[in-house]
Amino acid sequence: MMLDLNAIRAQFPAFEKRPAIYFDNPAGTQVARQSADRMLGYLLDTNSNKGGAFALSRESDAVLDEARQAAADFLGAGRKEEIVFGPNMTSLTLHLSRSLAHTLNPGDRVLVTRLDHDANISPWTRVAEERGAEVVWVDFDVEDGTLNADSLRAALDRAPKLAAIGYASNALGTINPVKDIIRQARAAGVETIFIDAVQYAPHGPIDVQDLGCDFLACSAYKFFGPHLGLLYGRYDLLDGLTAYKVRPASNKPPYKWETGTGNHEGIAGMLGALEYLGWLGETYGAAQEAQLAERYSGRGLQLRKGLAALRAYEFELSRAMLDMLTSLPKVRLYGLADPRRIEERVPTFSINIEGMRPHDVAVELDRRGIYAWDGNYYALAVTQRLGVEDSGGMVRLGPVHYNTMDEVHKVGEALAEISG
Ligand SMILES: Cc1ncc(COP(=O)(O)O)c(C=O)c1O
């Protein structure tokens, strides 16, 4: 069953309150009503600190536990203790990197890619520098925005100890073949593999066990929830590594990694965002059921049905975006433009208009009621490699499943007008 966009958009109060074309989703999606309800419900009904000997604290703990289990189901983790909550992906990654630094010795190598957001580069280059390890870079092809296979091979041949890979690029939309990369990395002897799934999470199902990664991070505000970061870590690693923590805090995962009192209402809101995705699965995911049911059940199945259904619709959005963008003579599209390779990208498109600064294009789009981002969006290595950093970066247009074909056409009309 195709998505009913009216029913879906009705789940997002923002669209009625502030009518606009929301194409700023790679920077953060709008919040589903279920998510906001969960946040408010937490604050008004079960607001308490953890581990108290009284009913309110027990009820609060029950919500937090349910949220952690839901996040484990979402990412395919084996147990809820493998899920760590934090303020955002960047803070969680910086925090973890300080602990992983102790596994690095002078002369070791650390692999990062130029296709990544800086939150999956700087934490690792910083610890490499501190520990006397060498950074090995994997390049991407500027023509199509995909990781360069030869560069990856060459980097793996140098036997890095730690590898940090992005699932999908927040600038060019490329989905990396992470499962295959992880397999190659393991064969090359890489010990620790960290995946940044921030941009992929709102667009498709994730299964950390199937991928075989050690760590994977994402952010709930990119998948229709509140500002909260999630980190999956293999239990033995979370247990064995030394965490930067204060003395009275638990020595066990996940709590040893969660410094201070958590963002309880945010965690409840993340649960609500997953309930929204589960609703999508129940309502629109029948076509994917048979195949997914062989492997998943319960909430894990429901979530994957939801993500598979929205992914199928997003292919259509991507095709329409490609059609539109490649038909405008003064628009230059960066990254994968081949409609036959639609499954290798999320619907995130970066462009420039001949003779215009990206910021001015974003301002013109805003004047027409269209929200779009400009600049480098922290994918600094990408804008530098493409040679657009000094000219203001690129304009990013990122529809998600709640955007309509009509909106794609309207953005096309606006770009035609702006580019003249
Ligand atoms: C690919 C990618 N990684 C990491 C981040 C950083 O996430 P957070 O804002 O949760 O720190 C972003 C944010 O845009 C991103 O797009």
XYZ file of N, CA, C and O in Angstrom, residues 256-378:
492
model
N 27.324 3.273 32.822
C 28.678 3.819 33.003
C 29.022 4.822 31.897
O 29.914 5.648 32.059
N 28.286 4.741 30.780
C 28.550 5.658 29.653
C 27.640 6.881 29.669
O 27.800 7.787 28.869
N 26.636 6.868 30.531
C 25.670 7.982 30.550
C 26.006 8.900 31.717
O 25.601 8.662 32.852
N 26.769 9.928 31.445
C 27.254 10.787 32.517
C 26.138 11.715 33.004
O 25.479 12.381 32.212
N 25.955 11.751 34.305
C 24.953 12.653 34.891
C 23.532 12.183 34.631
O 23.297 11.098 34.099
N 22.588 13.010 35.011
C 21.175 12.663 34.825
C 20.804 12.867 33.361
O 21.159 13.881 32.767
N 20.112 11.890 32.810
C 19.812 11.931 31.374
C 18.666 12.865 31.029
O 17.990 13.414 31.907
N 18.465 13.001 29.723
C 17.359 13.797 29.205
C 16.128 12.888 29.145
O 15.775 12.365 28.091
N 15.505 12.663 30.313
C 14.437 11.664 30.392
C 13.286 11.963 29.438
O 12.758 11.059 28.789
N 12.887 13.231 29.379
C 11.759 13.556 28.498
C 12.153 13.344 27.025
O 11.330 12.944 26.201
N 13.423 13.593 26.722
C 13.907 13.347 25.357
C 13.900 11.858 25.039
O 13.554 11.444 23.925
N 14.280 11.054 26.022
C 14.284 9.592 25.819
C 12.840 9.110 25.595
O 12.569 8.304 24.704
N 11.907 9.664 26.392
C 10.490 9.309 26.199
C 10.022 9.776 24.813
O 9.272 9.075 24.127
N 10.482 10.947 24.398
C 10.109 11.467 23.082
C 10.662 10.606 21.954
O 10.009 10.424 20.921
N 11.854 10.061 22.158
C 12.418 9.157 21.151
C 11.560 7.909 21.022
O 11.289 7.426 19.928
N 11.082 7.419 22.200
C 10.163 6.268 22.175
C 8.927 6.615 21.335
O 8.476 5.807 20.510
N 8.421 7.829 21.519
C 7.251 8.251 20.735
C 7.557 8.292 19.242
O 6.712 7.922 18.418
N 8.763 8.723 18.885
C 9.140 8.765 17.458
C 9.162 7.342 16.897
O 8.715 7.100 15.764
N 9.634 6.395 17.699
C 9.659 5.003 17.227
C 8.237 4.446 17.162
O 7.917 3.639 16.287
N 7.366 4.913 18.066
C 5.964 4.485 17.983
C 5.337 5.009 16.692
O 4.536 4.329 16.051
N 5.737 6.216 16.298
C 5.251 6.754 15.017
C 5.717 5.855 13.862
O 4.921 5.472 12.996
N 7.000 5.498 13.865
C 7.520 4.640 12.778
C 6.847 3.266 12.812
O 6.585 2.675 11.760
N 6.535 2.803 14.021
C 5.809 1.537 14.154
C 4.403 1.648 13.568
O 3.923 0.731 12.887
N 3.774 2.790 13.804
C 2.445 3.042 13.218
C 2.524 3.018 11.686
O 1.675 2.422 11.003
N 3.576 3.639 11.156
C 3.763 3.593 9.693
C 3.834 2.143 9.212
O 3.238 1.789 8.189
N 4.584 1.339 9.956
C 4.750 -0.064 9.589
C 3.431 -0.814 9.612
O 3.093 -1.555 8.681
N 2.651 -0.600 10.683
C 1.355 -1.268 10.807
C 0.418 -0.849 9.695
O -0.349 -1.646 9.165
N 0.475 0.435 9.334
C -0.504 0.984 8.399
C -0.114 0.767 6.930
O -0.966 0.530 6.090
N 1.172 0.861 6.650
C 1.590 0.852 5.236
C 2.590 -0.247 4.883
O 3.077 -0.285 3.752
N 2.938 -1.075 5.852
C 4.069 -1.980 5.623
C 3.711 -3.382 5.178
O 4.575 -4.255 5.175
N 2.443 -3.611 4.775
C 2.028 -4.987 4.462
C 2.882 -5.609 3.358
O 3.246 -6.790 3.433
N 3.238 -4.818 2.349
C 3.961 -5.373 1.199
C 5.309 -5.951 1.622
O 5.811 -6.892 1.013
N 5.882 -5.398 2.676
C 7.224 -5.835 3.079
C 7.185 -6.946 4.130
O 8.205 -7.516 4.473
N 5.954 -7.213 4.630
C 5.819 -8.088 5.789
C 6.443 -9.475 5.585
O 7.267 -9.925 6.392
N 6.065 -10.138 4.484
C 6.445 -11.538 4.312
C 7.961 -11.706 4.393
O 8.474 -12.564 5.121
N 8.658 -10.846 3.673
C 10.113 -10.971 3.621
C 10.752 -10.679 4.994
O 11.634 -11.400 5.455
N 10.264 -9.617 5.653
C 10.873 -9.200 6.915
C 10.542 -10.161 8.061
O 11.338 -10.345 8.983
N 9.346 -10.786 7.983
C 8.899 -11.648 9.082
C 9.769 -12.890 9.221
O 9.792 -13.535 10.265
N 10.506 -13.234 8.155
C 11.412 -14.388 8.263
C 12.479 -14.122 9.314
O 13.036 -15.040 9.902
N 12.773 -12.861 9.509
C 13.922 -12.533 10.353
C 13.563 -11.766 11.632
O 14.283 -11.858 12.622
N 12.461 -11.004 11.571
C 12.133 -10.127 12.695
C 10.738 -10.420 13.207
O 9.906 -10.970 12.486
N 10.498 -9.992 14.455
C 9.149 -10.125 15.011
C 8.878 -8.924 15.917
O 9.777 -8.130 16.192
N 7.628 -8.820 16.386
C 7.273 -7.781 17.350
C 7.595 -6.381 16.865
O 7.403 -6.046 15.699
N 8.106 -5.556 17.784
C 8.382 -4.155 17.451
C 9.471 -4.031 16.386
O 9.427 -3.148 15.536
N 10.459 -4.921 16.423
C 11.534 -4.883 15.422
C 10.957 -5.033 14.020
O 11.365 -4.334 13.082
N 9.985 -5.940 13.881
C 9.350 -6.163 12.585
C 8.534 -4.937 12.179
O 8.625 -4.459 11.044
N 7.758 -4.447 13.143
C 6.879 -3.301 12.858
C 7.708 -2.086 12.390
O 7.369 -1.429 11.413
N 8.804 -1.833 13.087
C 9.664 -0.688 12.732
C 10.257 -0.888 11.344
O 10.305 0.051 10.533
N 10.691 -2.085 11.058
C 11.304 -2.326 9.748
C 10.289 -2.239 8.625
O 10.603 -1.807 7.520
N 9.062 -2.647 8.911
C 8.002 -2.490 7.901
C 7.785 -1.004 7.616
O 7.613 -0.590 6.471
N 7.786 -0.210 8.675
C 7.603 1.232 8.503
C 8.725 1.835 7.682
O 8.495 2.609 6.735
N 9.952 1.474 8.017
C 11.097 2.051 7.315
C 11.165 1.557 5.866
O 11.524 2.320 4.962
N 10.787 0.283 5.654
C 10.798 -0.233 4.285
C 9.732 0.481 3.459
O 9.959 0.802 2.278
N 8.577 0.767 4.064
C 7.499 1.442 3.319
C 7.911 2.870 2.962
O 7.712 3.326 1.832
N 8.516 3.569 3.910
C 8.890 4.949 3.580
C 10.045 4.968 2.582
O 10.138 5.861 1.734
N 10.909 3.965 2.652
C 12.025 3.901 1.711
C 11.513 3.746 0.270
O 11.995 4.395 -0.647
N 10.494 2.883 0.108
C 9.933 2.666 -1.235
C 9.379 3.984 -1.780
O 9.585 4.327 -2.949
N 8.704 4.734 -0.924
C 8.162 6.025 -1.378
C 9.297 7.022 -1.659
O 9.235 7.804 -2.621
N 10.332 6.992 -0.834
C 11.434 7.927 -1.039
C 12.173 7.692 -2.362
O 12.749 8.624 -2.919
N 12.139 6.460 -2.867
C 12.731 6.237 -4.196
C 12.016 7.111 -5.223
O 12.634 7.694 -6.107
N 10.691 7.182 -5.096
C 9.919 8.017 -6.039
C 10.286 9.482 -5.895
O 10.438 10.205 -6.872
N 10.404 9.919 -4.610
C 10.798 11.306 -4.374
C 12.159 11.584 -5.005
O 12.373 12.618 -5.642
N 13.077 10.654 -4.819
C 14.432 10.840 -5.353
C 14.413 10.933 -6.874
O 15.106 11.763 -7.464
N 13.613 10.055 -7.492
C 13.538 10.098 -8.964
C 13.003 11.444 -9.427
O 13.547 12.067 -10.341
N 11.965 11.919 -8.765
C 11.367 13.212 -9.135
C 12.368 14.345 -8.895
O 12.468 15.277 -9.699
N 13.118 14.272 -7.802
C 14.118 15.299 -7.509
C 15.202 15.295 -8.600
O 15.615 16.353 -9.086
N 15.654 14.105 -8.971
C 16.703 14.012 -9.998
C 16.208 14.570 -11.322
O 16.907 15.339 -11.988
N 15.003 14.166 -11.694
C 14.386 14.666 -12.935
C 14.379 16.181 -12.940
O 14.786 16.823 -13.905
N 13.901 16.730 -11.841
C 13.735 18.171 -11.717
C 15.099 18.872 -11.744
O 15.323 19.811 -12.512
N 16.023 18.403 -10.950
C 17.299 19.111 -10.808
C 18.140 19.031 -12.086
O 18.834 19.977 -12.445
N 18.073 17.891 -12.770
C 18.905 17.755 -13.970
C 18.261 18.445 -15.185
O 18.890 18.573 -16.224
N 17.020 18.907 -15.023
C 16.396 19.601 -16.163
C 16.642 21.110 -16.105
O 16.281 21.824 -17.042
N 17.240 21.594 -15.022
C 17.454 23.041 -14.893
C 18.878 23.384 -15.347
O 19.850 22.962 -14.710
N 19.016 24.135 -16.456
C 20.342 24.310 -17.064
C 21.373 24.983 -16.156
O 22.550 24.674 -16.242
N 20.942 25.858 -15.266
C 21.942 26.562 -14.453
C 22.180 25.914 -13.095
O 22.920 26.436 -12.272
N 21.523 24.784 -12.893
C 21.696 24.088 -11.605
C 22.761 23.004 -11.758
O 22.706 22.196 -12.682
N 23.718 23.021 -10.853
C 24.716 21.948 -10.837
C 24.435 21.050 -9.637
O 24.402 21.511 -8.502
N 24.220 19.773 -9.921
C 23.958 18.797 -8.857
C 25.254 18.060 -8.538
O 25.965 17.617 -9.439
N 25.558 17.929 -7.251
C 26.737 17.160 -6.826
C 26.271 15.781 -6.382
O 25.192 15.641 -5.824
N 27.102 14.773 -6.609
C 26.751 13.430 -6.121
C 26.018 12.599 -7.163
O 25.922 12.981 -8.338
N 25.474 11.479 -6.721
C 24.849 10.496 -7.626
C 23.651 11.081 -8.365
O 22.677 11.489 -7.728
N 23.723 11.083 -9.698
C 22.629 11.665 -10.486
C 21.953 10.618 -11.362
O 20.989 10.924 -12.062
N 22.441 9.386 -11.325
C 21.925 8.349 -12.211
C 20.662 7.738 -11.592
O 20.729 7.114 -10.535
N 19.497 7.916 -12.270
C 18.252 7.390 -11.687
C 18.271 5.872 -11.504
O 17.511 5.336 -10.700
N 19.156 5.180 -12.226
C 19.225 3.720 -12.053
C 19.930 3.333 -10.748
O 19.905 2.189 -10.340
N 20.562 4.334 -10.139
C 21.293 4.039 -8.890
C 20.586 4.651 -7.671
O 21.220 4.955 -6.673
N 19.277 4.790 -7.806
C 18.490 5.469 -6.777
C 18.611 4.782 -5.408
O 18.529 5.424 -4.367
N 18.834 3.458 -5.434
C 18.916 2.729 -4.161
C 20.233 2.970 -3.439
O 20.411 2.551 -2.303
N 21.153 3.641 -4.108
C 22.446 3.931 -3.475
C 22.466 5.306 -2.821
O 23.516 5.800 -2.446
N 21.300 5.940 -2.777
C 21.283 7.274 -2.148
C 20.028 7.483 -1.312
O 19.014 6.834 -1.516
N 20.122 8.404 -0.356
C 18.938 8.908 0.326
C 18.541 10.191 -0.412
O 19.331 10.736 -1.182
N 17.298 10.683 -0.205
C 16.871 11.848 -0.999
C 17.449 13.177 -0.501
O 16.715 14.133 -0.263
N 18.755 13.226 -0.353
C 19.442 14.448 0.073
C 20.279 14.933 -1.103
O 21.145 14.191 -1.580
N 19.997 16.140 -1.571
C 20.609 16.630 -2.815
C 21.295 17.964 -2.567
O 20.665 18.898 -2.073
N 22.570 18.054 -2.933
C 23.265 19.330 -2.819
C 23.505 19.895 -4.211
O 23.924 19.183 -5.125
N 23.220 21.188 -4.327
C 23.307 21.837 -5.642
C 23.978 23.204 -5.504
O 24.140 23.729 -4.400
N 24.337 23.755 -6.630
C 24.663 25.176 -6.722
C 24.013 25.740 -7.966
O 23.741 25.008 -8.924
N 23.746 27.043 -7.933
C 23.207 27.721 -9.118
C 24.312 28.610 -9.656
O 24.925 29.377 -8.893
N 24.549 28.448 -10.937
C 25.598 29.218 -11.623
C 25.495 30.708 -11.279
O 24.419 31.306 -11.389
N 26.607 31.272 -10.826
C 26.655 32.725 -10.600
C 26.013 33.185 -9.303
O 25.926 34.393 -9.063
N 25.540 32.275 -8.470
C 24.904 32.697 -7.205
C 25.589 32.056 -6.002
O 26.009 30.900 -6.067
N 25.644 32.802 -4.904
C 26.180 32.219 -3.678
C 25.093 31.341 -3.045
O 23.906 31.696 -3.049
N 25.522 30.207 -2.494
C 24.536 29.282 -1.908
C 23.617 29.958 -0.882
O 22.410 29.711 -0.868
N 24.187 30.846 -0.076
C 23.357 31.481 0.945
C 22.257 32.331 0.295
O 21.107 32.342 0.771
N 22.601 33.011 -0.794
C 21.595 33.838 -1.473
C 20.484 32.970 -2.071
O 19.317 33.375 -2.088
N 20.859 31.792 -2.535
C 19.842 30.876 -3.074
C 18.898 30.446 -1.940
O 17.674 30.450 -2.097
N 19.496 30.129 -0.769
C 18.665 29.698 0.373
C 17.725 30.831 0.795
O 16.560 30.588 1.137
N 18.212 32.069 0.748
C 17.372 33.218 1.112
C 16.221 33.356 0.104
O 15.060 33.582 0.482
N 16.537 33.199 -1.167
C 15.490 33.285 -2.204
C 14.446 32.163 -2.023
O 13.250 32.392 -2.206
N 14.934 30.985 -1.677
C 13.995 29.870 -1.447
C 13.107 30.192 -0.251
O 11.886 29.984 -0.292
N 13.722 30.741 0.797
C 12.936 31.095 1.990
C 11.852 32.111 1.627
O 10.717 32.026 2.114
N 12.196 33.062 0.763
C 11.192 34.069 0.349
C 9.993 33.407 -0.318
O 8.901 33.963 -0.366
N 10.209 32.222 -0.860
C 9.121 31.479 -1.513
C 8.558 30.380 -0.605
O 7.893 29.452 -1.084
N 8.870 30.472 0.687
C 8.296 29.505 1.645
C 8.943 28.134 1.611
O 8.303 27.132 1.939
N 10.219 28.098 1.221
C 10.921 26.796 1.134
C 12.119 26.821 2.075
O 12.963 27.713 1.988
N 12.169 25.844 2.974
C 13.290 25.771 3.916
C 14.385 24.870 3.340
O 14.140 23.683 3.067
N 15.571 25.444 3.181
C 16.698 24.663 2.666
C 17.961 25.123 3.377
O 18.019 26.256 3.857
N 18.940 24.255 3.465
C 20.183 24.608 4.134
C 21.242 25.038 3.129
O 21.197 24.639 1.973
N 22.186 25.852 3.595
C 23.332 26.186 2.741
C 24.596 26.138 3.589
O 24.530 26.207 4.808
N 25.734 26.011 2.919
C 27.016 25.975 3.636
C 27.672 24.619 3.518
O 27.549 23.963 2.463
N 28.343 24.190 4.575
C 28.999 22.863 4.524
C 28.300 21.839 5.413
O 28.652 20.668 5.405
N 27.338 22.280 6.208
C 26.603 21.407 7.135
C 27.553 20.480 7.902
O 27.227 19.322 8.181
N 28.709 20.981 8.215
C 29.770 20.259 8.949
C 30.397 19.122 8.133
O 31.223 18.388 8.650
